[in-house]
Short mmCIF file of C-alpha atoms and ligand atoms in Angstrom, two decimals:
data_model
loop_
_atom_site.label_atom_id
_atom_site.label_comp_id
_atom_site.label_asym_id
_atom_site.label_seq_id
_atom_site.Cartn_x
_atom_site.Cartn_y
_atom_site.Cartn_z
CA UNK A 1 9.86 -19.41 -5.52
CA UNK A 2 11.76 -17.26 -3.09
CA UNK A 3 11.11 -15.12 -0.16
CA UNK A 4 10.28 -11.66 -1.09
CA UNK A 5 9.58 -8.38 0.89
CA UNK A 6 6.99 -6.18 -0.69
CA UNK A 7 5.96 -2.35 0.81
CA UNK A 8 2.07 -1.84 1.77
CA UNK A 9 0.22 1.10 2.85
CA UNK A 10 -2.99 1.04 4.39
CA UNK A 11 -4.32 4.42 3.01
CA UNK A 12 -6.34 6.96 4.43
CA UNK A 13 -9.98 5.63 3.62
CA UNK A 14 -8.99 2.11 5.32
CA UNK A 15 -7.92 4.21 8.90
CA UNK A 16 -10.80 6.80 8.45
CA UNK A 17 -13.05 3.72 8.61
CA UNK A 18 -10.85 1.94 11.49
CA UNK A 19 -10.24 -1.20 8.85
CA UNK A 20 -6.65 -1.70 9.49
CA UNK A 21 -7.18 -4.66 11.44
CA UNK A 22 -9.63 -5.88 8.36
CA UNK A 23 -6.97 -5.53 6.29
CA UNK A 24 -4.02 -7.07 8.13
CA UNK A 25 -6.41 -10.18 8.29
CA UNK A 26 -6.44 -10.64 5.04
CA UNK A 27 -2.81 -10.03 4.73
CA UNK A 28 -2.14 -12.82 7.58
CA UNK A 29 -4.45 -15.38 5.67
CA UNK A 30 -2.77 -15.17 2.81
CA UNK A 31 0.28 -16.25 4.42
CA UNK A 32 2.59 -13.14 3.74
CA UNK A 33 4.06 -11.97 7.49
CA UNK A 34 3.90 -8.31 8.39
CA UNK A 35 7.91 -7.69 9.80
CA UNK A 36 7.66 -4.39 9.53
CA UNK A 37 4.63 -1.52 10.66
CA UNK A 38 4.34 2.01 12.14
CA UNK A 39 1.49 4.52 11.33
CA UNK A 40 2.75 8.05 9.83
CA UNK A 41 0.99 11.12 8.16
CA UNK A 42 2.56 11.53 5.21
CA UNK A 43 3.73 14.86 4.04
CA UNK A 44 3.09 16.45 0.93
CA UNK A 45 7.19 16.42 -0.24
CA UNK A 46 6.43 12.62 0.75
CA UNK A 47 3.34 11.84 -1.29
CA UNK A 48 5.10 13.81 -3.99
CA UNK A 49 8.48 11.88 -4.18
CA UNK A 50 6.79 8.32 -3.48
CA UNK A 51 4.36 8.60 -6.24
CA UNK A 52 6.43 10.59 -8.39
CA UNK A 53 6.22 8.02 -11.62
CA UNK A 54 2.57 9.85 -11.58
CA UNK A 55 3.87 13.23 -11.74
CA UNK A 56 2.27 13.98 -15.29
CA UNK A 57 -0.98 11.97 -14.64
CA UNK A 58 -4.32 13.84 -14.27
CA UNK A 59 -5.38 12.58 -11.09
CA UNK A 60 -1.87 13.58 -9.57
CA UNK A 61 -2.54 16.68 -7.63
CA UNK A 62 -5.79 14.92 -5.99
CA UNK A 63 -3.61 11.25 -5.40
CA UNK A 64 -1.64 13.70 -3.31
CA UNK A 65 -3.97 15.38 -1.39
CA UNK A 66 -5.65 11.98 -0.63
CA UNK A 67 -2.80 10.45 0.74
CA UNK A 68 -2.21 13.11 2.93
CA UNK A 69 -5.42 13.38 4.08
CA UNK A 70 -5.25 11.27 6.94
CA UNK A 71 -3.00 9.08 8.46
CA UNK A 72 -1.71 5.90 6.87
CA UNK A 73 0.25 2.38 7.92
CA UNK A 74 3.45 2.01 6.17
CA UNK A 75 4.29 -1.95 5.94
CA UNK A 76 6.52 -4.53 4.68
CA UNK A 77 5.65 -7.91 3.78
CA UNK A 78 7.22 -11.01 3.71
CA UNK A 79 6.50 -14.32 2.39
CA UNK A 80 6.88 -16.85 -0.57
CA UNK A 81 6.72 -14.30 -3.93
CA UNK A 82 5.19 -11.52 -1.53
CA UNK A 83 5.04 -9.09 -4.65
CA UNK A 84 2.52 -11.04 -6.55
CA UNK A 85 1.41 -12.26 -3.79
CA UNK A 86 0.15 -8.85 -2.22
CA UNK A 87 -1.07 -7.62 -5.86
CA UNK A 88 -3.17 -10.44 -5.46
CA UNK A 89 -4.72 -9.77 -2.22
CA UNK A 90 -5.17 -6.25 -3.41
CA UNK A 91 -7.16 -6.69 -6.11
CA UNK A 92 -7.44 -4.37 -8.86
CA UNK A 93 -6.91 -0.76 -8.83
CA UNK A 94 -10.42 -0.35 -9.96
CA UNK A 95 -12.38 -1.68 -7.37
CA UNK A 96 -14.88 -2.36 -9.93
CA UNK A 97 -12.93 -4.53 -11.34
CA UNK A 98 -11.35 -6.33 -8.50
CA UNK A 99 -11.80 -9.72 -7.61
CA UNK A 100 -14.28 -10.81 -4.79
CA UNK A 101 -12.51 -11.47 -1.06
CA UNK A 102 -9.71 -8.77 -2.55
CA UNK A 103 -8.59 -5.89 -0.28
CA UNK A 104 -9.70 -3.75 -2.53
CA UNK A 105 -13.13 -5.23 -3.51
CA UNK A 106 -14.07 -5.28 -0.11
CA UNK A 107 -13.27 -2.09 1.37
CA UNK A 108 -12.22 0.43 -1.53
CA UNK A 109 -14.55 3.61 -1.60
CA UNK A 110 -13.04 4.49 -5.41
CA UNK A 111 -10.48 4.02 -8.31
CA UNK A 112 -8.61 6.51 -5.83
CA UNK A 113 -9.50 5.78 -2.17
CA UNK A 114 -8.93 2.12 -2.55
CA UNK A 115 -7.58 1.30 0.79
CA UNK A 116 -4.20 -0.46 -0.51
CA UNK A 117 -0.81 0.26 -1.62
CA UNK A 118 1.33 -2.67 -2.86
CA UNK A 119 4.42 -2.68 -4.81
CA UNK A 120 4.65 -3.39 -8.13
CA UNK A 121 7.99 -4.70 -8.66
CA UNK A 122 10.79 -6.35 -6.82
CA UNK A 123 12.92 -3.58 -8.01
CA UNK A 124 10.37 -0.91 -6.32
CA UNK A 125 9.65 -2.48 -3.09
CA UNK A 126 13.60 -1.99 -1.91
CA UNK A 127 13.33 1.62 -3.23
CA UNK A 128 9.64 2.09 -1.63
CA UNK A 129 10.82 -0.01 1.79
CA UNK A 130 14.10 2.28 2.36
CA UNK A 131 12.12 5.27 1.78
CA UNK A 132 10.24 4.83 4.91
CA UNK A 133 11.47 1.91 7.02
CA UNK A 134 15.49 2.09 8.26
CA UNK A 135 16.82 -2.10 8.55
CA UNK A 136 16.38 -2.33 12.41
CA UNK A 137 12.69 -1.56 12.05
CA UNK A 138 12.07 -4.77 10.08
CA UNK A 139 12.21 -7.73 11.94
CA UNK A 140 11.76 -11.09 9.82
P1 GDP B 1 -1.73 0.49 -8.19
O1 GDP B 1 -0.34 -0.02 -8.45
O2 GDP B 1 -2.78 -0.59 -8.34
O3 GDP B 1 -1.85 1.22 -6.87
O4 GDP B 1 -2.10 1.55 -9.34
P2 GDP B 1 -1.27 2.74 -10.04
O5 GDP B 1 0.20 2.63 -9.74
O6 GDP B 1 -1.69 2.78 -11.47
O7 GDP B 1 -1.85 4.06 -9.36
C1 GDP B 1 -1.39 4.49 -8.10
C2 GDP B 1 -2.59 5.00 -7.31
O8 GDP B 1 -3.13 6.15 -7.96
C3 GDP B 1 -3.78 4.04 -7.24
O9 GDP B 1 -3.65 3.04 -6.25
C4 GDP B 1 -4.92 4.99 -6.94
O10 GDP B 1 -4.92 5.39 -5.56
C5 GDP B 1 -4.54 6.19 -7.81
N1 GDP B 1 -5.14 6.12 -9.15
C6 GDP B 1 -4.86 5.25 -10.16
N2 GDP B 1 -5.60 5.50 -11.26
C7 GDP B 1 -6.38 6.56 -10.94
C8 GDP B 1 -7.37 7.32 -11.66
O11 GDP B 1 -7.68 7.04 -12.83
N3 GDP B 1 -7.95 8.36 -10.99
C9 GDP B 1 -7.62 8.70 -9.71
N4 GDP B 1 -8.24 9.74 -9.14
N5 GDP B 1 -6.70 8.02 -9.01
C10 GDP B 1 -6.08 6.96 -9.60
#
């Protein structure tokens, strides 16, 4: 296995609710290291461009407006496979459907507010990572 950086956001239910802290813990226990963290409010042509593979989706409009409803904390994660990893400690979108001790079981209000962002591929955490982070902001 090799070392991997992943992107994370802690969305804008987890701040509302001052659970950023919550969630980093569960980041740390896993193992994965956070190198990288600074707390933004993401603008609409943000939102838009970062979740722009959900452009014709239902929910886009709304995904949008979520995630710029409030601030957020942009991360990137390092550690042993860190993009499983993190999808891991996630959970499942759904948090219905998410496993027990998962971000997302624990502290997601709804299939939409569910606290966590984690990439999805190798591939997309260097696109996601450069889209918010420049190289000297990431310190391994
Ligand atoms: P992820 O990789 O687990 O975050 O899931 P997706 O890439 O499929 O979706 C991106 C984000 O869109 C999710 O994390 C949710 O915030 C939101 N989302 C996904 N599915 C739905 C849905 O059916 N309804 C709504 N309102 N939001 C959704």
């Amino acid at each position: 296995m090799a070392i991997e950086r992943t992107f994370s956001i802690v969305k804008p239910d987890a701040t509302r609710r001052n659970l950023t802290g919550a969630i980093n813990a569960l980041i740390e226990k896993s193992g994965l290291r956070i190198v990288a963290q600074k707390r933004i409010h993401m603008t609409k042509a943000q939102a838009e461009t970062f979740y722009g593979v959900h452009k014709a989706r239902p929910f886009f409009g709304s995904l949008v407006a979520f995630m710029t409803s409030g601030p957020v904390v942009v991360q990137v994660l390092e550690g042993e496979n860190a993009v499983a990893k993190y999808r891991e400690v996630m959970g499942a979108t759904n948090p219905a459907n998410a496993a027990p001790g998962t971000i997302r079981k624990e502290f997601a209000e709804s299939i939409e507010a569910n606290s966590a962002h984690g990439s999805d591929s190798l591939e997309n955490a260097a696109i996601e990572i450069a889209f918010f982070f420049s190289g000297l902001e990431i310190v391994g």
